[in-house]
PDB file of C-alpha atoms in Angstrom:
ATOM      1  CA  UNK A   1      67.644 127.115  98.368  1.00  0.00           C
ATOM      2  CA  UNK A   2      63.554 126.921  99.772  1.00  0.00           C
ATOM      3  CA  UNK A   3      61.353 123.874  98.600  1.00  0.00           C
ATOM      4  CA  UNK A   4      59.153 126.258  96.480  1.00  0.00           C
ATOM      5  CA  UNK A   5      61.695 127.975  94.886  1.00  0.00           C
ATOM      6  CA  UNK A   6      63.269 124.282  93.664  1.00  0.00           C
ATOM      7  CA  UNK A   7      59.643 122.698  93.337  1.00  0.00           C
ATOM      8  CA  UNK A   8      58.484 125.545  91.051  1.00  0.00           C
ATOM      9  CA  UNK A   9      61.574 125.830  88.976  1.00  0.00           C
ATOM     10  CA  UNK A  10      61.944 122.107  88.426  1.00  0.00           C
ATOM     11  CA  UNK A  11      58.025 122.042  87.321  1.00  0.00           C
ATOM     12  CA  UNK A  12      58.632 124.505  85.120  1.00  0.00           C
ATOM     13  CA  UNK A  13      61.628 122.807  83.389  1.00  0.00           C
ATOM     14  CA  UNK A  14      59.591 119.725  82.854  1.00  0.00           C
ATOM     15  CA  UNK A  15      56.848 121.772  81.024  1.00  0.00           C
ATOM     16  CA  UNK A  16      54.356 121.997  84.048  1.00  0.00           C
ATOM     17  CA  UNK A  17      52.815 125.332  83.946  1.00  0.00           C
ATOM     18  CA  UNK A  18      52.523 127.666  87.195  1.00  0.00           C
ATOM     19  CA  UNK A  19      48.460 127.969  86.977  1.00  0.00           C
ATOM     20  CA  UNK A  20      45.629 128.986  84.304  1.00  0.00           C
ATOM     21  CA  UNK A  21      43.001 131.409  83.808  1.00  0.00           C
ATOM     22  CA  UNK A  22      39.702 129.383  84.685  1.00  0.00           C
ATOM     23  CA  UNK A  23      36.650 130.504  82.522  1.00  0.00           C
ATOM     24  CA  UNK A  24      35.209 133.112  84.964  1.00  0.00           C
ATOM     25  CA  UNK A  25      38.656 134.876  84.640  1.00  0.00           C
ATOM     26  CA  UNK A  26      40.452 133.695  88.249  1.00  0.00           C
ATOM     27  CA  UNK A  27      44.064 132.678  87.723  1.00  0.00           C
ATOM     28  CA  UNK A  28      44.313 129.573  89.102  1.00  0.00           C
ATOM     29  CA  UNK A  29      47.485 128.149  90.543  1.00  0.00           C
ATOM     30  CA  UNK A  30      48.625 124.644  90.350  1.00  0.00           C
ATOM     31  CA  UNK A  31      49.009 123.362  93.683  1.00  0.00           C
ATOM     32  CA  UNK A  32      52.325 122.046  95.126  1.00  0.00           C
ATOM     33  CA  UNK A  33      51.011 118.923  95.267  1.00  0.00           C
ATOM     34  CA  UNK A  34      49.563 118.315  92.119  1.00  0.00           C
ATOM     35  CA  UNK A  35      53.537 119.633  90.464  1.00  0.00           C
ATOM     36  CA  UNK A  36      54.823 116.437  92.874  1.00  0.00           C
ATOM     37  CA  UNK A  37      52.242 114.389  90.888  1.00  0.00           C
ATOM     38  CA  UNK A  38      53.160 115.222  87.807  1.00  0.00           C
ATOM     39  CA  UNK A  39      57.054 115.372  88.151  1.00  0.00           C
ATOM     40  CA  UNK A  40      56.615 111.873  89.841  1.00  0.00           C
ATOM     41  CA  UNK A  41      55.083 110.712  86.225  1.00  0.00           C
ATOM     42  CA  UNK A  42      57.791 111.968  84.594  1.00  0.00           C
ATOM     43  CA  UNK A  43      60.138 110.355  87.189  1.00  0.00           C
ATOM     44  CA  UNK A  44      61.157 113.248  88.653  1.00  0.00           C
ATOM     45  CA  UNK A  45      61.341 112.777  92.499  1.00  0.00           C
ATOM     46  CA  UNK A  46      60.284 116.265  94.168  1.00  0.00           C
ATOM     47  CA  UNK A  47      58.561 114.527  97.472  1.00  0.00           C
ATOM     48  CA  UNK A  48      60.904 116.201  99.601  1.00  0.00           C
ATOM     49  CA  UNK A  49      63.031 119.646  99.392  1.00  0.00           C
ATOM     50  CA  UNK A  50      66.412 117.616  98.716  1.00  0.00           C
ATOM     51  CA  UNK A  51      64.546 115.638  96.286  1.00  0.00           C
ATOM     52  CA  UNK A  52      63.158 118.631  94.965  1.00  0.00           C
ATOM     53  CA  UNK A  53      66.779 120.418  94.663  1.00  0.00           C
ATOM     54  CA  UNK A  54      68.293 117.035  93.223  1.00  0.00           C
ATOM     55  CA  UNK A  55      65.762 116.504  90.007  1.00  0.00           C
ATOM     56  CA  UNK A  56      66.524 120.001  89.218  1.00  0.00           C
ATOM     57  CA  UNK A  57      69.891 119.482  88.958  1.00  0.00           C
ATOM     58  CA  UNK A  58      69.587 116.529  87.051  1.00  0.00           C
ATOM     59  CA  UNK A  59      67.174 117.598  84.521  1.00  0.00           C
ATOM     60  CA  UNK A  60      69.302 121.379  84.486  1.00  0.00           C
ATOM     61  CA  UNK A  61      72.782 118.997  83.823  1.00  0.00           C
ATOM     62  CA  UNK A  62      70.572 116.799  81.340  1.00  0.00           C
ATOM     63  CA  UNK A  63      70.650 119.324  78.277  1.00  0.00           C
ATOM     64  CA  UNK A  64      74.599 120.063  79.039  1.00  0.00           C
ATOM     65  CA  UNK A  65      74.856 116.069  78.501  1.00  0.00           C
ATOM     66  CA  UNK A  66      73.122 116.222  75.883  1.00  0.00           C
ATOM     67  CA  UNK A  67      75.024 118.697  74.299  1.00  0.00           C
ATOM     68  CA  UNK A  68      72.296 119.861  71.806  1.00  0.00           C
ATOM     69  CA  UNK A  69      68.653 121.073  72.398  1.00  0.00           C
ATOM     70  CA  UNK A  70      66.297 118.269  70.961  1.00  0.00           C
ATOM     71  CA  UNK A  71      64.563 120.394  68.295  1.00  0.00           C
ATOM     72  CA  UNK A  72      65.696 124.120  67.054  1.00  0.00           C
ATOM     73  CA  UNK A  73      62.276 125.305  65.511  1.00  0.00           C
ATOM     74  CA  UNK A  74      62.746 128.824  63.006  1.00  0.00           C
ATOM     75  CA  UNK A  75      60.395 129.908  60.368  1.00  0.00           C
ATOM     76  CA  UNK A  76      61.206 130.260  56.650  1.00  0.00           C
ATOM     77  CA  UNK A  77      62.751 133.325  55.473  1.00  0.00           C
ATOM     78  CA  UNK A  78      63.869 134.280  59.011  1.00  0.00           C
ATOM     79  CA  UNK A  79      67.495 134.894  60.185  1.00  0.00           C
ATOM     80  CA  UNK A  80      67.936 131.419  61.370  1.00  0.00           C
ATOM     81  CA  UNK A  81      69.411 131.311  64.722  1.00  0.00           C
ATOM     82  CA  UNK A  82      72.511 130.132  65.885  1.00  0.00           C
ATOM     83  CA  UNK A  83      72.103 126.001  68.519  1.00  0.00           C
ATOM     84  CA  UNK A  84      73.498 126.309  71.378  1.00  0.00           C
ATOM     85  CA  UNK A  85      76.000 123.505  71.537  1.00  0.00           C
ATOM     86  CA  UNK A  86      77.414 121.941  75.057  1.00  0.00           C
ATOM     87  CA  UNK A  87      80.674 120.424  75.057  1.00  0.00           C
ATOM     88  CA  UNK A  88      83.301 119.816  77.353  1.00  0.00           C
ATOM     89  CA  UNK A  89      86.243 122.458  77.650  1.00  0.00           C
ATOM     90  CA  UNK A  90      89.137 121.977  75.551  1.00  0.00           C
ATOM     91  CA  UNK A  91      87.578 120.757  72.044  1.00  0.00           C
ATOM     92  CA  UNK A  92      88.723 123.158  69.389  1.00  0.00           C
ATOM     93  CA  UNK A  93      87.667 121.606  65.963  1.00  0.00           C
ATOM     94  CA  UNK A  94      84.186 120.138  65.080  1.00  0.00           C
ATOM     95  CA  UNK A  95      82.216 119.245  61.981  1.00  0.00           C
ATOM     96  CA  UNK A  96      78.368 119.689  61.346  1.00  0.00           C
ATOM     97  CA  UNK A  97      75.980 117.389  58.997  1.00  0.00           C
ATOM     98  CA  UNK A  98      72.620 118.632  58.005  1.00  0.00           C
ATOM     99  CA  UNK A  99      70.463 115.625  56.437  1.00  0.00           C
ATOM    100  CA  UNK A 100      67.739 117.891  54.897  1.00  0.00           C
ATOM    101  CA  UNK A 101      64.368 115.855  54.432  1.00  0.00           C
ATOM    102  CA  UNK A 102      64.600 115.874  50.851  1.00  0.00           C
ATOM    103  CA  UNK A 103      67.647 113.675  51.125  1.00  0.00           C
ATOM    104  CA  UNK A 104      70.541 116.378  50.440  1.00  0.00           C
ATOM    105  CA  UNK A 105      73.412 116.707  52.531  1.00  0.00           C
ATOM    106  CA  UNK A 106      75.318 119.580  53.571  1.00  0.00           C
ATOM    107  CA  UNK A 107      78.320 119.627  55.879  1.00  0.00           C
ATOM    108  CA  UNK A 108      80.873 121.853  57.086  1.00  0.00           C
ATOM    109  CA  UNK A 109      83.651 122.256  59.882  1.00  0.00           C
ATOM    110  CA  UNK A 110      84.047 124.902  62.292  1.00  0.00           C
ATOM    111  CA  UNK A 111      86.571 126.076  65.109  1.00  0.00           C
ATOM    112  CA  UNK A 112      84.445 125.773  68.265  1.00  0.00           C
ATOM    113  CA  UNK A 113      87.022 128.300  69.989  1.00  0.00           C
ATOM    114  CA  UNK A 114      85.667 130.951  68.089  1.00  0.00           C
ATOM    115  CA  UNK A 115      81.760 130.568  68.624  1.00  0.00           C
ATOM    116  CA  UNK A 116      80.563 132.984  70.938  1.00  0.00           C
ATOM    117  CA  UNK A 117      80.134 131.638  74.586  1.00  0.00           C
ATOM    118  CA  UNK A 118      76.714 131.467  75.954  1.00  0.00           C
ATOM    119  CA  UNK A 119      77.749 130.213  79.254  1.00  0.00           C
ATOM    120  CA  UNK A 120      80.003 127.495  81.288  1.00  0.00           C
ATOM    121  CA  UNK A 121      79.284 124.964  83.743  1.00  0.00           C
ATOM    122  CA  UNK A 122      81.347 121.818  86.256  1.00  0.00           C
ATOM    123  CA  UNK A 123      79.597 118.586  85.906  1.00  0.00           C
ATOM    124  CA  UNK A 124      81.166 116.204  87.780  1.00  0.00           C
ATOM    125  CA  UNK A 125      84.545 117.604  87.740  1.00  0.00           C
ATOM    126  CA  UNK A 126      83.977 118.095  84.485  1.00  0.00           C
ATOM    127  CA  UNK A 127      84.088 121.685  82.797  1.00  0.00           C
ATOM    128  CA  UNK A 128      81.677 122.492  80.218  1.00  0.00           C
ATOM    129  CA  UNK A 129      81.093 125.189  78.193  1.00  0.00           C
ATOM    130  CA  UNK A 130      77.727 126.142  75.860  1.00  0.00           C
ATOM    131  CA  UNK A 131      78.414 128.354  72.869  1.00  0.00           C
ATOM    132  CA  UNK A 132      76.066 129.315  69.859  1.00  0.00           C
ATOM    133  CA  UNK A 133      76.435 127.253  66.435  1.00  0.00           C
ATOM    134  CA  UNK A 134      75.087 129.199  63.352  1.00  0.00           C
ATOM    135  CA  UNK A 135      72.709 127.057  61.661  1.00  0.00           C
ATOM    136  CA  UNK A 136      73.653 126.488  58.061  1.00  0.00           C
ATOM    137  CA  UNK A 137      70.933 128.072  56.005  1.00  0.00           C
ATOM    138  CA  UNK A 138      69.338 128.417  53.746  1.00  0.00           C
ATOM    139  CA  UNK A 139      66.978 125.312  54.539  1.00  0.00           C
ATOM    140  CA  UNK A 140      63.675 124.523  52.797  1.00  0.00           C
ATOM    141  CA  UNK A 141      60.635 123.961  55.024  1.00  0.00           C
ATOM    142  CA  UNK A 142      60.952 120.616  56.754  1.00  0.00           C
ATOM    143  CA  UNK A 143      62.192 118.611  59.098  1.00  0.00           C
ATOM    144  CA  UNK A 144      65.912 117.987  58.933  1.00  0.00           C
ATOM    145  CA  UNK A 145      68.426 116.470  61.281  1.00  0.00           C
ATOM    146  CA  UNK A 146      71.806 118.122  62.041  1.00  0.00           C
ATOM    147  CA  UNK A 147      74.321 116.132  63.524  1.00  0.00           C
ATOM    148  CA  UNK A 148      77.779 117.816  65.372  1.00  0.00           C
ATOM    149  CA  UNK A 149      80.898 116.054  66.080  1.00  0.00           C
ATOM    150  CA  UNK A 150      83.562 117.533  68.227  1.00  0.00           C
ATOM    151  CA  UNK A 151      86.208 114.926  68.403  1.00  0.00           C
ATOM    152  CA  UNK A 152      86.272 111.231  69.572  1.00  0.00           C
ATOM    153  CA  UNK A 153      83.208 110.309  71.560  1.00  0.00           C
ATOM    154  CA  UNK A 154      81.526 113.882  71.502  1.00  0.00           C
ATOM    155  CA  UNK A 155      79.094 114.058  69.248  1.00  0.00           C
ATOM    156  CA  UNK A 156      75.101 115.279  69.385  1.00  0.00           C
ATOM    157  CA  UNK A 157      72.211 115.970  67.174  1.00  0.00           C
ATOM    158  CA  UNK A 158      69.324 117.850  66.846  1.00  0.00           C
ATOM    159  CA  UNK A 159      66.182 118.334  64.849  1.00  0.00           C
ATOM    160  CA  UNK A 160      65.942 121.604  62.712  1.00  0.00           C
ATOM    161  CA  UNK A 161      62.395 122.045  62.177  1.00  0.00           C
ATOM    162  CA  UNK A 162      61.788 125.211  59.097  1.00  0.00           C
ATOM    163  CA  UNK A 163      58.719 126.136  59.568  1.00  0.00           C
ATOM    164  CA  UNK A 164      56.243 128.026  56.471  1.00  0.00           C
ATOM    165  CA  UNK A 165      55.794 131.556  56.927  1.00  0.00           C
ATOM    166  CA  UNK A 166      52.615 131.061  57.009  1.00  0.00           C
ATOM    167  CA  UNK A 167      50.417 128.888  57.397  1.00  0.00           C
ATOM    168  CA  UNK A 168      46.226 128.210  57.318  1.00  0.00           C
TER     169      UNK A 168
END
């Protein structure tokens, strides 16, 4: 991989935009040096091609190791999309629990092998799969916490944010 591609992918994953439109309607590209400074301030080394690639791989693996995204946002009344959950291959059964903002608790069980697989990856010699866990619904507008247990020592959490249909 070349440095530009790795650096750009790393910057994008870290939330750094590739550029902006200035006041005069001109597209301005974020210089590589600026991307490197921003990445360094985020704790991601990118001073060289090797460092950028290593940081990129660590950042990509972080979501797999975490198990679920930090947040999952949906609009009230819309079909709630499934939540991507990553876990080591071989997990068969799991339990989920939603603590609603109101204090109400919802819970259930699932067979992990029946969930649609999105992708897979090897990390440190361990095979991980990412599957779509259907989100419990209906949920009221608010911030809710979803906990997923997939066996001893395999658990993850995410915030389910249900936004109103419209806001003024």
